[in-house]
XYZ file of C-alpha atoms in Angstrom:
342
model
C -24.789 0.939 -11.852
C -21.864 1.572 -14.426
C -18.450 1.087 -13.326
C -17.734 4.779 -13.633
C -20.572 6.227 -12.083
C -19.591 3.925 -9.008
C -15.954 6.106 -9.675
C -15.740 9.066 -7.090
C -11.930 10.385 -7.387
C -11.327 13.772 -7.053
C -7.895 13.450 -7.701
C -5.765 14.566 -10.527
C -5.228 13.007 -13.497
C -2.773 13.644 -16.541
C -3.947 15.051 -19.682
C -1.881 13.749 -22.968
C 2.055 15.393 -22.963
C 2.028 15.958 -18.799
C 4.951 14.883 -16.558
C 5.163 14.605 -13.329
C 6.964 16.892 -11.280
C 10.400 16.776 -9.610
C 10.170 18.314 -5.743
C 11.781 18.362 -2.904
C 10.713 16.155 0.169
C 8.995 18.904 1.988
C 7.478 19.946 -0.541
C 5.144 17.046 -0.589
C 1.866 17.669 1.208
C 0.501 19.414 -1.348
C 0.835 16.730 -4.006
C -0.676 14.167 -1.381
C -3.517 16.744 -1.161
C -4.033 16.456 -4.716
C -3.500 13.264 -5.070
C -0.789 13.323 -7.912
C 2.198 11.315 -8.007
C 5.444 12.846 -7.955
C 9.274 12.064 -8.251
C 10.829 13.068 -5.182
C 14.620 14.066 -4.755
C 14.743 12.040 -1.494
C 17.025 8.774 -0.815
C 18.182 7.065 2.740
C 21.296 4.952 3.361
C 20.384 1.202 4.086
C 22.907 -0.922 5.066
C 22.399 -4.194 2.918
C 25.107 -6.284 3.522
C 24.513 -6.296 7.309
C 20.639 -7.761 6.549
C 19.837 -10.964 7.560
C 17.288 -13.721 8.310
C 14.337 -15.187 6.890
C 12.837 -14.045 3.688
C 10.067 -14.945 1.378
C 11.511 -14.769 -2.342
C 9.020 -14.873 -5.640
C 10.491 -17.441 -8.301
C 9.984 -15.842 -11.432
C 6.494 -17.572 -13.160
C 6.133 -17.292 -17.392
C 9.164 -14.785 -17.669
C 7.617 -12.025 -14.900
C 7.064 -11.323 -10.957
C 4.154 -10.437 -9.435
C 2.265 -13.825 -9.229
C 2.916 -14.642 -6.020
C 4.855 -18.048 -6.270
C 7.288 -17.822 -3.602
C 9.719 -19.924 -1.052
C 11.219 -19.606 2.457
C 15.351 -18.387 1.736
C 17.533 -17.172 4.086
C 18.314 -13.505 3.530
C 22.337 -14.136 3.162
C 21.521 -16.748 0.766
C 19.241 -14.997 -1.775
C 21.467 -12.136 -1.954
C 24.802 -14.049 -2.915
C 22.492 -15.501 -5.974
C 21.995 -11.431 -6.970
C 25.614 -11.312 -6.340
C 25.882 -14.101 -9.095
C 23.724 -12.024 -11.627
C 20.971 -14.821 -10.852
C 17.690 -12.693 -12.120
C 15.333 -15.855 -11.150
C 14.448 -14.698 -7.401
C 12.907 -11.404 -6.234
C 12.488 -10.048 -2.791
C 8.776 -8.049 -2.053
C 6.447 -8.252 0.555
C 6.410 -10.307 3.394
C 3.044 -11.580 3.865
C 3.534 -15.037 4.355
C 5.583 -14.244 7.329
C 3.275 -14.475 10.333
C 4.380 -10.931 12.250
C 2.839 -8.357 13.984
C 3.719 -4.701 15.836
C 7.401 -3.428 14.586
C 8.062 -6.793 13.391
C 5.006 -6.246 11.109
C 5.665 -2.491 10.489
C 9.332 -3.353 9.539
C 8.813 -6.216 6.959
C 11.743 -8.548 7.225
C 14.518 -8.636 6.479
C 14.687 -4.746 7.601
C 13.815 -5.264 10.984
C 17.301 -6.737 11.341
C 19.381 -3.223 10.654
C 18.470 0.682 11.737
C 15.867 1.638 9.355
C 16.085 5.913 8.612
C 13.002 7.403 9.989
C 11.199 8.269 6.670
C 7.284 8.106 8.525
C 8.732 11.436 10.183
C 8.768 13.113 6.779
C 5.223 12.697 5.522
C 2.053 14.041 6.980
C 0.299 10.418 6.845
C 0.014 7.508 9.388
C 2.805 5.128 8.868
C 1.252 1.102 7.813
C 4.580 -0.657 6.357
C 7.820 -0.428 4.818
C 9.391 -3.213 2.496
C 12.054 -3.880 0.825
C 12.792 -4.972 -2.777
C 15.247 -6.497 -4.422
C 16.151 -8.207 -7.665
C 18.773 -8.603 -10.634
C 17.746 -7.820 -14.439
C 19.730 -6.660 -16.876
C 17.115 -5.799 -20.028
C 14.348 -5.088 -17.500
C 11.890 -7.716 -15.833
C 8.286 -6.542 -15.102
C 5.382 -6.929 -12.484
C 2.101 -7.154 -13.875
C -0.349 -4.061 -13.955
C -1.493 -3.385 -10.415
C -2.658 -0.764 -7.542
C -2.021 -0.565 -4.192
C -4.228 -0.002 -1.158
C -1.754 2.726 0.266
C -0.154 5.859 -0.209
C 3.444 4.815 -1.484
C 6.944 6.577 -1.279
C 9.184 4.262 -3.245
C 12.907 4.731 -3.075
C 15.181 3.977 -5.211
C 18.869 2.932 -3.959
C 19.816 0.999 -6.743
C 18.944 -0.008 -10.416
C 16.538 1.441 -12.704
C 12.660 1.314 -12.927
C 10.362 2.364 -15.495
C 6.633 2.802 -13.989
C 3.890 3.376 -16.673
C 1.006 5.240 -14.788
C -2.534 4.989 -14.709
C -5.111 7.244 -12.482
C -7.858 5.665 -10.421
C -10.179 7.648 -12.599
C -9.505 4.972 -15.270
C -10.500 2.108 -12.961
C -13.426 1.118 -15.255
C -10.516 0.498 -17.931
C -7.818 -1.698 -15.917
C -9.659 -5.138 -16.300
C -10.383 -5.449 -12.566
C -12.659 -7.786 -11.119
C -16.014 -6.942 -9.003
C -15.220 -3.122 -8.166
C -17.658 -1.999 -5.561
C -16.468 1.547 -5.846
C -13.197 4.545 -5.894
C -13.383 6.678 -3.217
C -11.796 9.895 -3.538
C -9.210 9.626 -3.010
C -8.583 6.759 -4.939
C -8.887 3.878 -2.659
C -10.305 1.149 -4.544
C -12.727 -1.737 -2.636
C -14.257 -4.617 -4.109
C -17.210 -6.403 -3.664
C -15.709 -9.429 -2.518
C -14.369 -8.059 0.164
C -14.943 -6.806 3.768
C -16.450 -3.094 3.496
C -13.854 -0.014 4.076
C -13.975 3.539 4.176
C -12.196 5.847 2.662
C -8.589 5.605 4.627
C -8.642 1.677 4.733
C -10.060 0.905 7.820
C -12.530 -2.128 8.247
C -16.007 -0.726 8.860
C -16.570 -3.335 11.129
C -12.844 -2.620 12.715
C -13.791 0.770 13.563
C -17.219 -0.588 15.274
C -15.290 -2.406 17.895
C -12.950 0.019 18.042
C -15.225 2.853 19.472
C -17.382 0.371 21.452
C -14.360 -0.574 23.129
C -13.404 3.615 23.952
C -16.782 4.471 25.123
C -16.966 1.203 27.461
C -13.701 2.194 29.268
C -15.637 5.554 29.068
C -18.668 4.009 31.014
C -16.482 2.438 33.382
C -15.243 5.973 35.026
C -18.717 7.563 34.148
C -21.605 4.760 34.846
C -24.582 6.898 34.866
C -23.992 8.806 31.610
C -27.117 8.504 29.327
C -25.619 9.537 26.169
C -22.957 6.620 26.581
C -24.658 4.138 26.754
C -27.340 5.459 24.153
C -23.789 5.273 21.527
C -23.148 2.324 22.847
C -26.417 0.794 22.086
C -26.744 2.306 18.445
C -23.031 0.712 18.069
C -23.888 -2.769 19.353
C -26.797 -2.636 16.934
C -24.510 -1.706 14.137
C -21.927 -4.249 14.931
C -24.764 -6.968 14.968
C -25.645 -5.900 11.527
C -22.029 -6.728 10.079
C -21.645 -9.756 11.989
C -24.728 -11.197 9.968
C -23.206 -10.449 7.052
C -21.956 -13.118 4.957
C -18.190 -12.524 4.756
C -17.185 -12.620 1.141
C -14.461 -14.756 0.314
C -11.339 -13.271 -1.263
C -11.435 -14.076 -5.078
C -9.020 -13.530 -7.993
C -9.326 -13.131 -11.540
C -8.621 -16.509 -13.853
C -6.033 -15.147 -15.889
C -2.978 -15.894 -14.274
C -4.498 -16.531 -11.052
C -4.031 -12.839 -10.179
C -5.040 -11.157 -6.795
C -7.828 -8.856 -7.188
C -5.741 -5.553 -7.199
C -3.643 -7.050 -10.611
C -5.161 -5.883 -14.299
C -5.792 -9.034 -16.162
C -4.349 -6.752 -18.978
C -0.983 -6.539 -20.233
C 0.578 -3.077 -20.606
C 0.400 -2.805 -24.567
C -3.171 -4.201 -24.407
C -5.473 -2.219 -26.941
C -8.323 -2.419 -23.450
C -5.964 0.170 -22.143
C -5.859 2.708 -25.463
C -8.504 4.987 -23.951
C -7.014 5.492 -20.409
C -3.996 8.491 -20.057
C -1.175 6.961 -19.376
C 1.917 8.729 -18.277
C 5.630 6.967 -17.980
C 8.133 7.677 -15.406
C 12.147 6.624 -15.600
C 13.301 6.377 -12.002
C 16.989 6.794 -11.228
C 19.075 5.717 -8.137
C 18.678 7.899 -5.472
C 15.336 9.391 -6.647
C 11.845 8.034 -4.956
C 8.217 8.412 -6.594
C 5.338 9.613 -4.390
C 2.367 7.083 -5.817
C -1.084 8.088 -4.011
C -3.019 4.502 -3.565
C -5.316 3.612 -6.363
C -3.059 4.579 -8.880
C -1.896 1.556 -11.279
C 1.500 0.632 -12.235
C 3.209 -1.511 -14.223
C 7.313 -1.608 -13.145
C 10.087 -2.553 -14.760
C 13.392 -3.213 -13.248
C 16.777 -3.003 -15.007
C 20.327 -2.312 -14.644
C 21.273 -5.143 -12.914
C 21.149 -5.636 -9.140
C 18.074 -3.015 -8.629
C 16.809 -2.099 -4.620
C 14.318 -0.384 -3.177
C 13.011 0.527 -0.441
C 9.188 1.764 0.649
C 6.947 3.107 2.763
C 3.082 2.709 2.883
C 1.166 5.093 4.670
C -2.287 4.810 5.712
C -4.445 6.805 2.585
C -5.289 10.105 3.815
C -9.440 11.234 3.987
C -10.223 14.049 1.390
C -12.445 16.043 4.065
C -11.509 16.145 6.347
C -7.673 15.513 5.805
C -5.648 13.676 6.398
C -8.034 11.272 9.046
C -11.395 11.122 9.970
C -10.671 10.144 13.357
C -8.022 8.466 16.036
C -8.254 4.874 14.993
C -5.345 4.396 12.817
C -3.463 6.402 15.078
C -4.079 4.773 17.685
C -3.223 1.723 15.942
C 0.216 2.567 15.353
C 0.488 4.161 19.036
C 2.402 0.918 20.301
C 4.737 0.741 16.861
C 5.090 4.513 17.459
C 6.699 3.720 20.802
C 8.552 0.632 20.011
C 10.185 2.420 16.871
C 11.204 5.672 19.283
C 12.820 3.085 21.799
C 15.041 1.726 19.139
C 16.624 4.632 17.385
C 17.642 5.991 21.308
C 18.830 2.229 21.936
């Protein structure tokens, strides 16, 4: 089957000339309905100077970010070298940290501070915020990418320039083993486990309602149409436990992850896709639905941002399919409500 026929996004997607729109904050629902980016006039106040610990900081690999190539830095430490102008260092996710619960949900080093409650402001289940950080004065890029999320990027200080692509141009971006875009945009490969369309592990959400209807079966024992779910489950979850799991893979150029173009943004592979350019100010945010590529650069010296990933919402019906990802975040839910009346 052809890339694009494997392409089912629904979603919008500029025509040569368009711009995106400038709304307001609660304004947004209908733009994450339609799946089209927006700049939002939305910032929060994070205190930077009181952040501290650990960090994992990306040295800067064949004059750009994005590759991965990072080191252990104390928080206090990295920042004095943006203090210094020093554009070699970059703060971004925080994967290699082990974490999990509000430790996870709060990447480091924001777990350390009062984080404002932006997950209150959008209609989607909260996954992540991070925080970025970096000095450049003529502009330093990451490499073209998408994300697995819904995204509301804020801006608190710098510049950025994001050149947009839809997911409807997948088939375009140079990506490696697409198994298929769902509507919404959310983009899964072949060599990796199999999603649906908000995220979630098939195999995840097995366990996840065998485990509901067996604390079901434990108040009603004799129900027949239990335990005829929880047979047809068991016999699904067998089924994806004999499946091979693929190992992660990523493209040669570069070494990239599997989400990175092997492309470079003037790259005549891209001539046929619509492209549309944004110029992001200080104390302005883009709304970036997941699937949608971008290629970023940062300039006007020390740049920061700050964002929040939400689970991708389900086209039909929206925004979930079901409890699991709520249910997921039930504990973070709590621990986050317990430390803004602390």
């Amino acid at each position: 089957m052809s890339p694009q026929k494997m392409n089912n996004y629904s979603g919008w997607k500029p025509s040569p000339g368009d711009t995106l729109d400038t709304i307001d904050i609660q304004d947004i629902q209908q733009y994450i309905k339609d799946r089209k980016p927006c700049i939002v006039n939305y910032t929060v106040n994070l205190p930077i100077e009181d952040l501290k610990g650990t960090v994992m900081v990306e040295k800067k690999h064949k004059g750009r970010f994005g590759l991965g190539i990072k080191q252990k830095m104390d928080f206090k430490e990295f920042y004095g070298l943006l203090k210094q102008k020093n554009g070699d260092h970059y703060l971004s996710t925080q994967y290699e940290i082990e974490s999990e619960g509000l430790d996870h949900f709060l990447a480091p080093p924001l777990g350390s501070v009062s984080v404002p409650p932006v997950w209150d402001l959008l209609p989607l289940i909260p996954h992540q915020m991070n925080l970025w950080m970096g000095y450049s004065e003529s502009g330093t890029a990451t490499g073209l990418h998408h994300d697995f999320h819904d995204n509301l990027y804020m801006l608190l200080k710098g510049k950025k320039t994001f050149d947009l692509f839809a997911p409807a141009d997948a088939h375009l971006m140079g990506l490696h083993s697409i198994s298929q875009v769902f509507q919404n945009g959310l983009i899964e490969y072949k060599d990796n486990r199999r999603i649906r369309e908000d995220g979630a592990y098939l195999d995840d959400v097995c366990q996840y309602k065998i485990d509901k209807i067996q604390l079901q079966m434990d108040e009603e024992p004799d129900n027949q149409e239990l335990e005829e779910q929880l047979e047809q489950l068991l016999d699904e979850m067998l089924e994806y436990e004999q499946e091979e799991e693929p190992e992660p893979k990523r493209v040669k150029k570069e070494d990239l992850p599997l989400s990175f173009s092997k492309y470079d943004l003037d790259s005549k592979n891209l001539k046929k896709a619509a492209r549309i350019t944004v110029h992001l100010e200080a104390g302005q945010s883009l709304y970036l639905p997941c699937g949608w590529f971008h290629h970023v650069t940062s300039q006007g010296g020390l740049h920061v941002a700050l964002n929040y990933w939400a689970v991708p919402p389900t086209t039909d019906p929206f925004p979930t399919i079901d409890d699991y990802w709520k249910d997921q975040f039930s504990e973070i839910k709590t621990a986050l409500e317990n430390q803004q009346h602390a």
